[in-house]
Short mmCIF file of N, CA, C and O in Angstrom, two decimals:
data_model
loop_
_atom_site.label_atom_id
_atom_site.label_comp_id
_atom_site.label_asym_id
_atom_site.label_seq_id
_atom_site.Cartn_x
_atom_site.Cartn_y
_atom_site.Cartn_z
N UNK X 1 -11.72 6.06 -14.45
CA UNK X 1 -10.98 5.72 -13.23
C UNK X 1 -9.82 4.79 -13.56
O UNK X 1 -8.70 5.14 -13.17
N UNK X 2 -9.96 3.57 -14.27
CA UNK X 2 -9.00 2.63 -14.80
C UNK X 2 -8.18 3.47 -15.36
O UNK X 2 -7.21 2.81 -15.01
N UNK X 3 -7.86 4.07 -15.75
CA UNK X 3 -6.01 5.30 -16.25
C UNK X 3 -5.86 6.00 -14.80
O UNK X 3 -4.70 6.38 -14.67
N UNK X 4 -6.16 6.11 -14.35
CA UNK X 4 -5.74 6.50 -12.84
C UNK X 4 -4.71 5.37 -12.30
O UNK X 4 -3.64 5.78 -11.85
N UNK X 5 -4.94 4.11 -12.31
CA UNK X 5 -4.33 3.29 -11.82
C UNK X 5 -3.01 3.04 -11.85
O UNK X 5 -2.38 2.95 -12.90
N UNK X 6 -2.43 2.89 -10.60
CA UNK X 6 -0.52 2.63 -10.89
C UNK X 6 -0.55 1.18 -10.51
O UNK X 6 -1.00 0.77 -9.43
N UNK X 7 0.06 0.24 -11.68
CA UNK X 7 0.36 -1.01 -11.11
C UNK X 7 1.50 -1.22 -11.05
O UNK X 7 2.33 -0.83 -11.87
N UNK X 8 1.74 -2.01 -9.91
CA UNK X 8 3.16 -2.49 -9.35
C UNK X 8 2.97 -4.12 -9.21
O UNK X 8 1.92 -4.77 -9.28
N UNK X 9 4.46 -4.61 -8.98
CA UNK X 9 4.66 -5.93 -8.22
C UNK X 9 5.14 -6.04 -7.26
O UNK X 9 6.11 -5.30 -7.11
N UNK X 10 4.79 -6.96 -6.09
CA UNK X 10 5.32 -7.54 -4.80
C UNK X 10 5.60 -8.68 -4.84
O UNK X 10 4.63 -9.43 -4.85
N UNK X 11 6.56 -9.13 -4.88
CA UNK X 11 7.10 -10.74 -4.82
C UNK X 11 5.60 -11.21 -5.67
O UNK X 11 4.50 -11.69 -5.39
N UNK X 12 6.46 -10.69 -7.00
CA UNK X 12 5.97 -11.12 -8.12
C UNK X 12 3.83 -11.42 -8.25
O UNK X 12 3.03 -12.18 -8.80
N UNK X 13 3.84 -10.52 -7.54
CA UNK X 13 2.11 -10.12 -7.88
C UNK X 13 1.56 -9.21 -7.89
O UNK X 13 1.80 -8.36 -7.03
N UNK X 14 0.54 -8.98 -8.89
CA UNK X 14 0.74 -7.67 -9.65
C UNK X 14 -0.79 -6.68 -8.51
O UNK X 14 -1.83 -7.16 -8.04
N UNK X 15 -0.27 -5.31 -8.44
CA UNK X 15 -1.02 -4.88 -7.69
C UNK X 15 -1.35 -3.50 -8.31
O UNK X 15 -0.95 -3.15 -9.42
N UNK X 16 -2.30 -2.57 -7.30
CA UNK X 16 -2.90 -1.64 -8.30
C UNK X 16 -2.98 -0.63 -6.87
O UNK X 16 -3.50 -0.98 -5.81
N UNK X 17 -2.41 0.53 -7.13
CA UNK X 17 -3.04 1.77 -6.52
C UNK X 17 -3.72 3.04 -6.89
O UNK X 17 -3.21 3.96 -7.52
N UNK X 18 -4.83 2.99 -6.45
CA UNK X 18 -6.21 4.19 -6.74
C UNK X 18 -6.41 5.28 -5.88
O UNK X 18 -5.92 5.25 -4.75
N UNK X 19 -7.10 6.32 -6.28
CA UNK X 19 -6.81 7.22 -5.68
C UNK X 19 -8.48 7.56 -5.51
O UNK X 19 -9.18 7.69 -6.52
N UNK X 20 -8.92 7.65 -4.47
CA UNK X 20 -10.84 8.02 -4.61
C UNK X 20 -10.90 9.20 -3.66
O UNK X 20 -9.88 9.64 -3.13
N UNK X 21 -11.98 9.65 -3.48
CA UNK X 21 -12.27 10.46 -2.86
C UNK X 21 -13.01 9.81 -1.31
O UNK X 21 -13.49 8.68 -1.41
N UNK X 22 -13.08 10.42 -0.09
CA UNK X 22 -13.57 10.10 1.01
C UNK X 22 -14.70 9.26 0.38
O UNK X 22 -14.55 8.06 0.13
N UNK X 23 -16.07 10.07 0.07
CA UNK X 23 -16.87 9.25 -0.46
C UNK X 23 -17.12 8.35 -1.43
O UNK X 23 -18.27 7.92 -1.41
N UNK X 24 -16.35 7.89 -2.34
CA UNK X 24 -16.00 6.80 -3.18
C UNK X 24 -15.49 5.78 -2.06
O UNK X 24 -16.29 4.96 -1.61
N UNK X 25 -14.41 5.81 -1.68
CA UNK X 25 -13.98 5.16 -0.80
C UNK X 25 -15.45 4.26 0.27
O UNK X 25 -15.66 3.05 0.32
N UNK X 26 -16.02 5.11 0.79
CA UNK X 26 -17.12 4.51 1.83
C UNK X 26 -18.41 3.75 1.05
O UNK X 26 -19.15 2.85 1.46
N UNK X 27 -18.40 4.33 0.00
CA UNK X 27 -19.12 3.60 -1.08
C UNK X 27 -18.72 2.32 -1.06
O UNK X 27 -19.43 1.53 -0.43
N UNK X 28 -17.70 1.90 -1.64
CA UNK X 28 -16.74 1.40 -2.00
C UNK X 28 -16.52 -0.11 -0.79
O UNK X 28 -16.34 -1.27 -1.16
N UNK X 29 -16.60 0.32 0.52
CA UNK X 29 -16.77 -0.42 1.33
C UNK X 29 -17.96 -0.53 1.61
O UNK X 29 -17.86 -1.72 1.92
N UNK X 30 -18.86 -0.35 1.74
CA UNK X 30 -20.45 -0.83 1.51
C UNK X 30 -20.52 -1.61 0.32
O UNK X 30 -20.29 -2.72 0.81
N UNK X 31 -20.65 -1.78 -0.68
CA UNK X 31 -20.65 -2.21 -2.07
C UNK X 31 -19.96 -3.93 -1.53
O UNK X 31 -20.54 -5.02 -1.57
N UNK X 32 -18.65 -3.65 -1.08
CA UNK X 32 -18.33 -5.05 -1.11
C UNK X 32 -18.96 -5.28 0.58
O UNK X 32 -19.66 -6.30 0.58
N UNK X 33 -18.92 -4.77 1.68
CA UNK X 33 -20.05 -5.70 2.82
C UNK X 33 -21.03 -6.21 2.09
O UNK X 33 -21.32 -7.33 2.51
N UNK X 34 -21.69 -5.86 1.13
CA UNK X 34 -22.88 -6.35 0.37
C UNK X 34 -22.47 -7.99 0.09
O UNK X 34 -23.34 -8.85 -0.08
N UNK X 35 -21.19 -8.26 0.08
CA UNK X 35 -20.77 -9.52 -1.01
C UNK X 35 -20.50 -10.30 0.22
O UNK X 35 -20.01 -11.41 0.03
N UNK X 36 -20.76 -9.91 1.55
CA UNK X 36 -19.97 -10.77 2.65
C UNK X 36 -18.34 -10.36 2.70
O UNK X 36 -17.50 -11.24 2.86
N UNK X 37 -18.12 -9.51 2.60
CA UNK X 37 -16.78 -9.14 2.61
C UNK X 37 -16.83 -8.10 3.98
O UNK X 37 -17.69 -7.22 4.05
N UNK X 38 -15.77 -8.32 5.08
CA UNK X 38 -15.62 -7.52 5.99
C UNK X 38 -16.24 -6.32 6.30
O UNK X 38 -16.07 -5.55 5.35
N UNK X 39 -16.63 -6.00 6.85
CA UNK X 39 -17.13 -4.47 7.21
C UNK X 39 -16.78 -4.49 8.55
O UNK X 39 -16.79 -5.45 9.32
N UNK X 40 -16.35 -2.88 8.82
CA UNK X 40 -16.01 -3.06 10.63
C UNK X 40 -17.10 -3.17 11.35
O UNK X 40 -17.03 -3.66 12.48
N UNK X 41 -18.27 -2.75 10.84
CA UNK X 41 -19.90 -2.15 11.07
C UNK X 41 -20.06 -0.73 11.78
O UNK X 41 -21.11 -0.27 12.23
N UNK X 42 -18.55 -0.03 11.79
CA UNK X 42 -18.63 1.46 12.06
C UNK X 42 -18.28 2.41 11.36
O UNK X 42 -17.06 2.49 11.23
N UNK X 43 -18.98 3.30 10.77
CA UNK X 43 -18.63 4.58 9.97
C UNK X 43 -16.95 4.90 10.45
O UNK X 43 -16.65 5.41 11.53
N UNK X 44 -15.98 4.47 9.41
CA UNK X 44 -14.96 5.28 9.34
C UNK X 44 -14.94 6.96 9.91
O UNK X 44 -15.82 7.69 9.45
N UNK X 45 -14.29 7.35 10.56
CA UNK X 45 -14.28 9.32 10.38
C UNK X 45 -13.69 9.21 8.96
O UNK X 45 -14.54 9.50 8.11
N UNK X 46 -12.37 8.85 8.40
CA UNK X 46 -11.87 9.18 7.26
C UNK X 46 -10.66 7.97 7.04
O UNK X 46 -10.09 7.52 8.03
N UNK X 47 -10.34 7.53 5.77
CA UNK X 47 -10.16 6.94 5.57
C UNK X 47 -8.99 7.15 4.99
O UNK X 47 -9.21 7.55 3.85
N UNK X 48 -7.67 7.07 5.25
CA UNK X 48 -6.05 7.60 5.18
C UNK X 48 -5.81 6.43 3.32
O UNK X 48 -5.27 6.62 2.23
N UNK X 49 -6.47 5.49 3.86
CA UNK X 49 -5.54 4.49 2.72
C UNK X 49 -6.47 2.82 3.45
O UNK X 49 -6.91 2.47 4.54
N UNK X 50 -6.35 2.22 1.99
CA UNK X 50 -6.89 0.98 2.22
C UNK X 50 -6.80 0.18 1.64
O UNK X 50 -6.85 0.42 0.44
N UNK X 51 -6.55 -1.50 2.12
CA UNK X 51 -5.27 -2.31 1.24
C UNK X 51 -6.62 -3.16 1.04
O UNK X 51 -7.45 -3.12 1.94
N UNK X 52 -6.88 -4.05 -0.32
CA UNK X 52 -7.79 -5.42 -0.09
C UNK X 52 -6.90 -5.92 -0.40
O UNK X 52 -6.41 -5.36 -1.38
N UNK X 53 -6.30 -6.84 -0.03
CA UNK X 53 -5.64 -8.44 -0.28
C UNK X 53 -6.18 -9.01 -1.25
O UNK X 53 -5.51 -9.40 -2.20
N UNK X 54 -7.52 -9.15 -1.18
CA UNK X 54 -7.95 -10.24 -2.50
C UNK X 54 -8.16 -9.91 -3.12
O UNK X 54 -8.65 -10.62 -4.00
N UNK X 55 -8.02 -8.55 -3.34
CA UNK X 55 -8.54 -7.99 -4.67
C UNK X 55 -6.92 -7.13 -4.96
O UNK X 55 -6.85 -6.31 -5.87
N UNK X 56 -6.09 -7.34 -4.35
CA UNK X 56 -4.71 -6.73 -4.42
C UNK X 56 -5.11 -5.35 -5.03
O UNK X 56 -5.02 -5.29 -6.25
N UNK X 57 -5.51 -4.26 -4.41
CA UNK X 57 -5.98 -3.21 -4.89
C UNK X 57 -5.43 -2.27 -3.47
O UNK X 57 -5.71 -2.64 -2.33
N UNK X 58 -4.73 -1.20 -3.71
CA UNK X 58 -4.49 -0.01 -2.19
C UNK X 58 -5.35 0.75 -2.64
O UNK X 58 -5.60 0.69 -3.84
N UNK X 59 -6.03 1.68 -1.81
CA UNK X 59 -7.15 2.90 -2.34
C UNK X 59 -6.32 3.45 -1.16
O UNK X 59 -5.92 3.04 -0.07
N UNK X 60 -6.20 5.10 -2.28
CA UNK X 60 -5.93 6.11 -1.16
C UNK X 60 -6.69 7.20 -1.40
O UNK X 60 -7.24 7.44 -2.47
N UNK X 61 -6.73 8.06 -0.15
CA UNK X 61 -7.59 9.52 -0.09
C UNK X 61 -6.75 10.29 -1.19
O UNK X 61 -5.53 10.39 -1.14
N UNK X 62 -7.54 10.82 -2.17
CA UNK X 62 -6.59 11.71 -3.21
C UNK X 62 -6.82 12.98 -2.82
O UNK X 62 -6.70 14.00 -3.50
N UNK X 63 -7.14 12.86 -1.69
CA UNK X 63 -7.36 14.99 -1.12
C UNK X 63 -6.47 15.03 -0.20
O UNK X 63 -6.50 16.06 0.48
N UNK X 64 -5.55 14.14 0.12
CA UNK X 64 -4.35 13.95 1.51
C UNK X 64 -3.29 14.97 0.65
O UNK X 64 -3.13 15.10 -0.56
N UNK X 65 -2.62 15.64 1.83
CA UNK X 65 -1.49 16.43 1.36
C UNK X 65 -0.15 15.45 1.05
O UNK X 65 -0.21 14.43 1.73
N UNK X 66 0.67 15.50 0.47
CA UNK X 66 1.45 14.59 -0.45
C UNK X 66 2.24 14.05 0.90
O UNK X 66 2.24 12.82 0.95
N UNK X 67 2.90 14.69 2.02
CA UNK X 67 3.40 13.50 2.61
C UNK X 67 3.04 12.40 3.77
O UNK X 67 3.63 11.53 4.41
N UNK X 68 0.97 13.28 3.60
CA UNK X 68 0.68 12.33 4.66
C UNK X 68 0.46 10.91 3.56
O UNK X 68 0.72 9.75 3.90
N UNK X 69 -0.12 11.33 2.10
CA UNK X 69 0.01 10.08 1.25
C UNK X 69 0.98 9.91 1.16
O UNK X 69 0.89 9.03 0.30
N UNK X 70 2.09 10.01 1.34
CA UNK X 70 3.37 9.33 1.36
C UNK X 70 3.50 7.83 2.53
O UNK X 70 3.59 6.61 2.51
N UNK X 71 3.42 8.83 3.33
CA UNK X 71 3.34 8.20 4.93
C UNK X 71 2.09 6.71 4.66
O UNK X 71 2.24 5.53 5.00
N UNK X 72 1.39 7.11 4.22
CA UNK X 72 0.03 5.70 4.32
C UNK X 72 -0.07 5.15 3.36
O UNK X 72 -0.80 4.16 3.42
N UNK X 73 0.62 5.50 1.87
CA UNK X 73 0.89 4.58 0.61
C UNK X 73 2.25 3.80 1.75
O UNK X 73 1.86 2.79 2.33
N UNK X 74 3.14 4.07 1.92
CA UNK X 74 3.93 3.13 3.02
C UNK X 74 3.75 2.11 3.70
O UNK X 74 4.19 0.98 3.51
N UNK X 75 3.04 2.53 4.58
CA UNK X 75 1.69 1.68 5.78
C UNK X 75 1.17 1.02 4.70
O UNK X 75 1.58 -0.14 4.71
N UNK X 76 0.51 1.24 3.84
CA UNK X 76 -0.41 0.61 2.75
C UNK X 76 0.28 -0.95 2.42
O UNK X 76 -0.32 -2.00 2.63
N UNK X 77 1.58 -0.84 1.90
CA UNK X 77 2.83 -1.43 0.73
C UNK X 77 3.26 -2.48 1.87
O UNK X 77 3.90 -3.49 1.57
N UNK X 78 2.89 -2.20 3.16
CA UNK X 78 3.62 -2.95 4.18
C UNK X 78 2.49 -3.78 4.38
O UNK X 78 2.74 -4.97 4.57
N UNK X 79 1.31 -3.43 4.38
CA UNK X 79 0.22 -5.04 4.05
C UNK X 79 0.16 -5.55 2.93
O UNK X 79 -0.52 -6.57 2.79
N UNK X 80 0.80 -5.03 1.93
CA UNK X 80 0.78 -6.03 0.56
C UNK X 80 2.15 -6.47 1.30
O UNK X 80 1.91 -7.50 1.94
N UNK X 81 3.16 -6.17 1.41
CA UNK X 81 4.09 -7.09 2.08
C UNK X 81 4.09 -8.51 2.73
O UNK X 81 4.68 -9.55 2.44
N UNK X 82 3.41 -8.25 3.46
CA UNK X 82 3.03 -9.29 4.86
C UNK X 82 2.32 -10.17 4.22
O UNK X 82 2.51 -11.37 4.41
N UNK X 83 1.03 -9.55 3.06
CA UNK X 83 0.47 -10.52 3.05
C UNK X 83 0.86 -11.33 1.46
O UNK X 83 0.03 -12.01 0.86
N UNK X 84 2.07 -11.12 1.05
CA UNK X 84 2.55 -11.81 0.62
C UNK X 84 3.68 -12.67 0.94
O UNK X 84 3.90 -13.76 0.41
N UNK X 85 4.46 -12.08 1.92
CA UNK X 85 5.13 -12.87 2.41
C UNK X 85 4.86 -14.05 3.78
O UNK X 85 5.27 -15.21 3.87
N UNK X 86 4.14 -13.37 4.60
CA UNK X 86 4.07 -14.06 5.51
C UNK X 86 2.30 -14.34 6.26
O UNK X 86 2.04 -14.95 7.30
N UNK X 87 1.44 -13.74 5.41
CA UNK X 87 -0.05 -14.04 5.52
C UNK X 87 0.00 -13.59 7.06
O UNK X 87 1.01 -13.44 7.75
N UNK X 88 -1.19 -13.43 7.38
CA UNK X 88 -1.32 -13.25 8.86
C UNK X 88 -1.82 -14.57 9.79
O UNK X 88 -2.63 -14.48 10.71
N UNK X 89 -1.04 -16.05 9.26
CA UNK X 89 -0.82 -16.59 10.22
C UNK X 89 -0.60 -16.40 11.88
O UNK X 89 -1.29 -16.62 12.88
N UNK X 90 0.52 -15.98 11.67
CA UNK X 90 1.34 -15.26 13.19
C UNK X 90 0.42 -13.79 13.48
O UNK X 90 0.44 -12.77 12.79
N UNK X 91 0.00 -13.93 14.16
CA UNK X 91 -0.38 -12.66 14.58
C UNK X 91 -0.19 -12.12 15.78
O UNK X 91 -1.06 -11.51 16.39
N UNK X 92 1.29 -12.39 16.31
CA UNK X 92 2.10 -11.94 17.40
C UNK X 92 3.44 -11.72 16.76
O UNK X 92 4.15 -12.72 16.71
N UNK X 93 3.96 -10.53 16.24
CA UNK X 93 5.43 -10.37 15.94
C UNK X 93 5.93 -9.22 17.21
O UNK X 93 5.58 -8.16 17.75
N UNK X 94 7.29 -10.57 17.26
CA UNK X 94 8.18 -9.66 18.66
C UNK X 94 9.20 -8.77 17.45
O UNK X 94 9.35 -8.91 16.24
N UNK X 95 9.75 -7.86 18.43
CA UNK X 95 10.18 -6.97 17.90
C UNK X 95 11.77 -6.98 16.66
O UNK X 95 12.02 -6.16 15.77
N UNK X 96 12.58 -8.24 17.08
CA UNK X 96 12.94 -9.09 16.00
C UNK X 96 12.08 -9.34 14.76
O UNK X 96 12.65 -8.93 13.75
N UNK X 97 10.98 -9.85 14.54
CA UNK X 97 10.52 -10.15 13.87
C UNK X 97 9.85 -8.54 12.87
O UNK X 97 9.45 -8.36 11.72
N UNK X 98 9.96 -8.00 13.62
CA UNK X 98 8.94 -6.90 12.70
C UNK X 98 10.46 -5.44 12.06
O UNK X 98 10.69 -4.53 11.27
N UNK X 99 11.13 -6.40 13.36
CA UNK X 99 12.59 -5.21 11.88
C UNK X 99 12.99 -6.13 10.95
O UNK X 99 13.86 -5.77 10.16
N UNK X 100 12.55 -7.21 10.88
CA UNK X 100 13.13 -7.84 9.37
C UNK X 100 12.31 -7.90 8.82
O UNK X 100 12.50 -8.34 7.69
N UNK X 101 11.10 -7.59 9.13
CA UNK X 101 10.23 -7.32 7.91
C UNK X 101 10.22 -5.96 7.41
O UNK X 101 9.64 -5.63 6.37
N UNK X 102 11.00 -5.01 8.31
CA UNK X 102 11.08 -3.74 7.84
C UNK X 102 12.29 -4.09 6.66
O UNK X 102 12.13 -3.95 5.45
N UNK X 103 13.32 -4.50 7.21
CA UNK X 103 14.58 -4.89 6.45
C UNK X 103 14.47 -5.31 5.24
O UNK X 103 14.95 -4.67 4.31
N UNK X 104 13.78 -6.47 5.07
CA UNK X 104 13.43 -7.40 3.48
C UNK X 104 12.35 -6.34 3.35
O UNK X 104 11.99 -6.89 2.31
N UNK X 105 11.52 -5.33 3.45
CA UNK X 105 10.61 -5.01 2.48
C UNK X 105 11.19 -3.44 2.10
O UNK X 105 10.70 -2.90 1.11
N UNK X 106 12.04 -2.82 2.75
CA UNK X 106 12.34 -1.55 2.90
C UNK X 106 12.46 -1.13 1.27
O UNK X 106 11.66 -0.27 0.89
N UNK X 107 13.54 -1.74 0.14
CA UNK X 107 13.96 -1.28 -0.64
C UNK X 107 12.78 -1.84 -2.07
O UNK X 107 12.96 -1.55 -3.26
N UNK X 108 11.43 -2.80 -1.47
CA UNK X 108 10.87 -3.01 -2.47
C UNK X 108 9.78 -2.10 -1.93
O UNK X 108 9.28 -1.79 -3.01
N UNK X 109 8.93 -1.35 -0.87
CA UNK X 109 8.48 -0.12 -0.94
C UNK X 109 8.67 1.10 -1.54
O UNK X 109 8.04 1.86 -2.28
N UNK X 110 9.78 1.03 -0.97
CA UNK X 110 11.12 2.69 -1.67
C UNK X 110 11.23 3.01 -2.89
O UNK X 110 11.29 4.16 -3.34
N UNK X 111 11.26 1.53 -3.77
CA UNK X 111 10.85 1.75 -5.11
C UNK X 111 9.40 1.75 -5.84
O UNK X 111 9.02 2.20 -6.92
N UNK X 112 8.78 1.08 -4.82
CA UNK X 112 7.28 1.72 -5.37
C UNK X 112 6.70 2.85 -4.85
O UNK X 112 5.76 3.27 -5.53
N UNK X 113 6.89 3.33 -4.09
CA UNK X 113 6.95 5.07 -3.56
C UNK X 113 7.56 6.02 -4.48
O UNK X 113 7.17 7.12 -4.86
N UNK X 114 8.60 5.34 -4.76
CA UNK X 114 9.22 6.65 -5.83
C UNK X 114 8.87 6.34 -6.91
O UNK X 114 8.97 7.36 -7.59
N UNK X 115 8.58 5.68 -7.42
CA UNK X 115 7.55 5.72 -8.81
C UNK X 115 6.31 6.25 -8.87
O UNK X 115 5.91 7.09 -9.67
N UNK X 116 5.70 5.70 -7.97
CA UNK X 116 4.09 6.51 -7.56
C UNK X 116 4.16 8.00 -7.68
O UNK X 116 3.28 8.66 -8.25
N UNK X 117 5.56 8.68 -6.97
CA UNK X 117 5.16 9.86 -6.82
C UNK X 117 6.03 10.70 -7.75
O UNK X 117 5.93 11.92 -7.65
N UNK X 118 6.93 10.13 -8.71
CA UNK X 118 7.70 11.17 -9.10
C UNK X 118 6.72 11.66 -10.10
O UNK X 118 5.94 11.05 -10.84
N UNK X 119 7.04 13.27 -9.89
CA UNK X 119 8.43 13.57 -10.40
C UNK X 119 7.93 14.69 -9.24
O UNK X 119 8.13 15.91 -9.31
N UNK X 120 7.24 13.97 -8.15
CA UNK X 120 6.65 15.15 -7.24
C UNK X 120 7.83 15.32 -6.46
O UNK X 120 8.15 16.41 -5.96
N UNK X 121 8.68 13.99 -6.31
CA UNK X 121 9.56 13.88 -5.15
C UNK X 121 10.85 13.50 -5.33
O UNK X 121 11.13 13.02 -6.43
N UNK X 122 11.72 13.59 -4.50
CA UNK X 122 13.11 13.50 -5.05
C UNK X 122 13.92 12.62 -3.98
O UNK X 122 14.47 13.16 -3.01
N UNK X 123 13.96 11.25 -4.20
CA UNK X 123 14.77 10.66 -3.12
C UNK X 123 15.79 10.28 -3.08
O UNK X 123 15.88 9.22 -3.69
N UNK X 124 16.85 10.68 -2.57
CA UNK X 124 18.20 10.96 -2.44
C UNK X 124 18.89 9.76 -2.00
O UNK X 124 19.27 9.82 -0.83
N UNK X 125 19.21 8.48 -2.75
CA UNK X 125 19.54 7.45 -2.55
C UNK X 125 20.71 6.99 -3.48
O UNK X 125 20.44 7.10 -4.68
N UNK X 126 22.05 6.47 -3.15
CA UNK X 126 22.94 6.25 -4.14
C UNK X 126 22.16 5.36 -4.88
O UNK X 126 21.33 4.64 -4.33
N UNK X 127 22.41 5.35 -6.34
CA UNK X 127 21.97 4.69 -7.05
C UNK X 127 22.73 2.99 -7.61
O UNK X 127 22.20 1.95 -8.00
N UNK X 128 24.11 3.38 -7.41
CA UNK X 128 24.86 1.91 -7.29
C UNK X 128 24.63 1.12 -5.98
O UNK X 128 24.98 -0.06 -5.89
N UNK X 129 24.02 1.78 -4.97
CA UNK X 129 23.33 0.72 -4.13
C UNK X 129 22.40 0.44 -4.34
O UNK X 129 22.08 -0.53 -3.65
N UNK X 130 21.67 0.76 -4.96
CA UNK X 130 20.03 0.23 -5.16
C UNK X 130 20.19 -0.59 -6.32
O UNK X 130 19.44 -1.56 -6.35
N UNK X 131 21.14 -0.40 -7.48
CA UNK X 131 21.71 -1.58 -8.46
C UNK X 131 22.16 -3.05 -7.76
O UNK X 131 21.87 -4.17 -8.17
N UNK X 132 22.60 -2.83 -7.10
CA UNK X 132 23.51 -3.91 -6.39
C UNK X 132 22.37 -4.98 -5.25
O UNK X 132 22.38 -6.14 -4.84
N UNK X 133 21.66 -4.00 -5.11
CA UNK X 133 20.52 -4.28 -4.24
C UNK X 133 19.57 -5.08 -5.27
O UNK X 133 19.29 -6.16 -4.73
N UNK X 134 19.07 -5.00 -6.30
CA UNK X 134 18.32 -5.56 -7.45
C UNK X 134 18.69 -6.37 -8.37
O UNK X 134 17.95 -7.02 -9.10
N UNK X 135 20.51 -6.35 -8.37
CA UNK X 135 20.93 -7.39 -9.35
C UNK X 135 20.62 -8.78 -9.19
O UNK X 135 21.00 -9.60 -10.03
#
């Protein structure tokens, strides 16, 4: 399973995305309720993608067709976001608040999306802006 793993950084902390199956996954969350770690205490139907924070780890369904994992490695990248930037202190963002978090995180997703998935995918982005954007 460990060579499966893609690691990335988010404001400089290093993270890991896995790919399990439905039932690995539910395993997976039983295993840690065992430790006192969250459980909702309701059987998931299915499980799109799933971020731990403390264990900086995303798990995604590896039987999803590529752009619904597109779509929820996204969703995913946007709670390693938050909870590096701004923890879930606030847990009321007005709508100001949640396009600049789209804004500051947009182009450090975009590049971990297109790494994750190439050479499946092809994203059509000038590349002297995304230089200019990283210098």
């Amino acid at each position: 399973m460990e060579e499966n793993n893609f690691k990335f950084k988010i404001n400089n902390e290093d993270w890991i995305i896995k790919e399990l199956s439905q039932q690995e996954i539910k395993e997976y969350q039983k295993e840690r309720s065992k430790f006192g770690y969250r459980d909702d205490g309701e059987e998931c139907g299915r499980y799109y993608g799933v971020t731990y924070i403390d264990e900086q780890i995303i798990i995604l369904d590896k039987d999803l067709p590529i752009q619904r994992k597109m779509k929820t490695l996204i969703h995913e990248l946007t709670h390693c976001y938050i909870a590096t930037t701004i923890t879930h202190l606030e847990n009321k963002y007005d709508e100001e608040f949640v396009a600049d978090i789209v804004a500051n995180s947009f182009y450090i997703i975009l590049d971990v999306v297109t790494r994750y998935f190439q050479p499946n995918i092809k994203v059509n982005i000038d590349n002297d802006m995304l230089n200019r954007f990283f210098e």
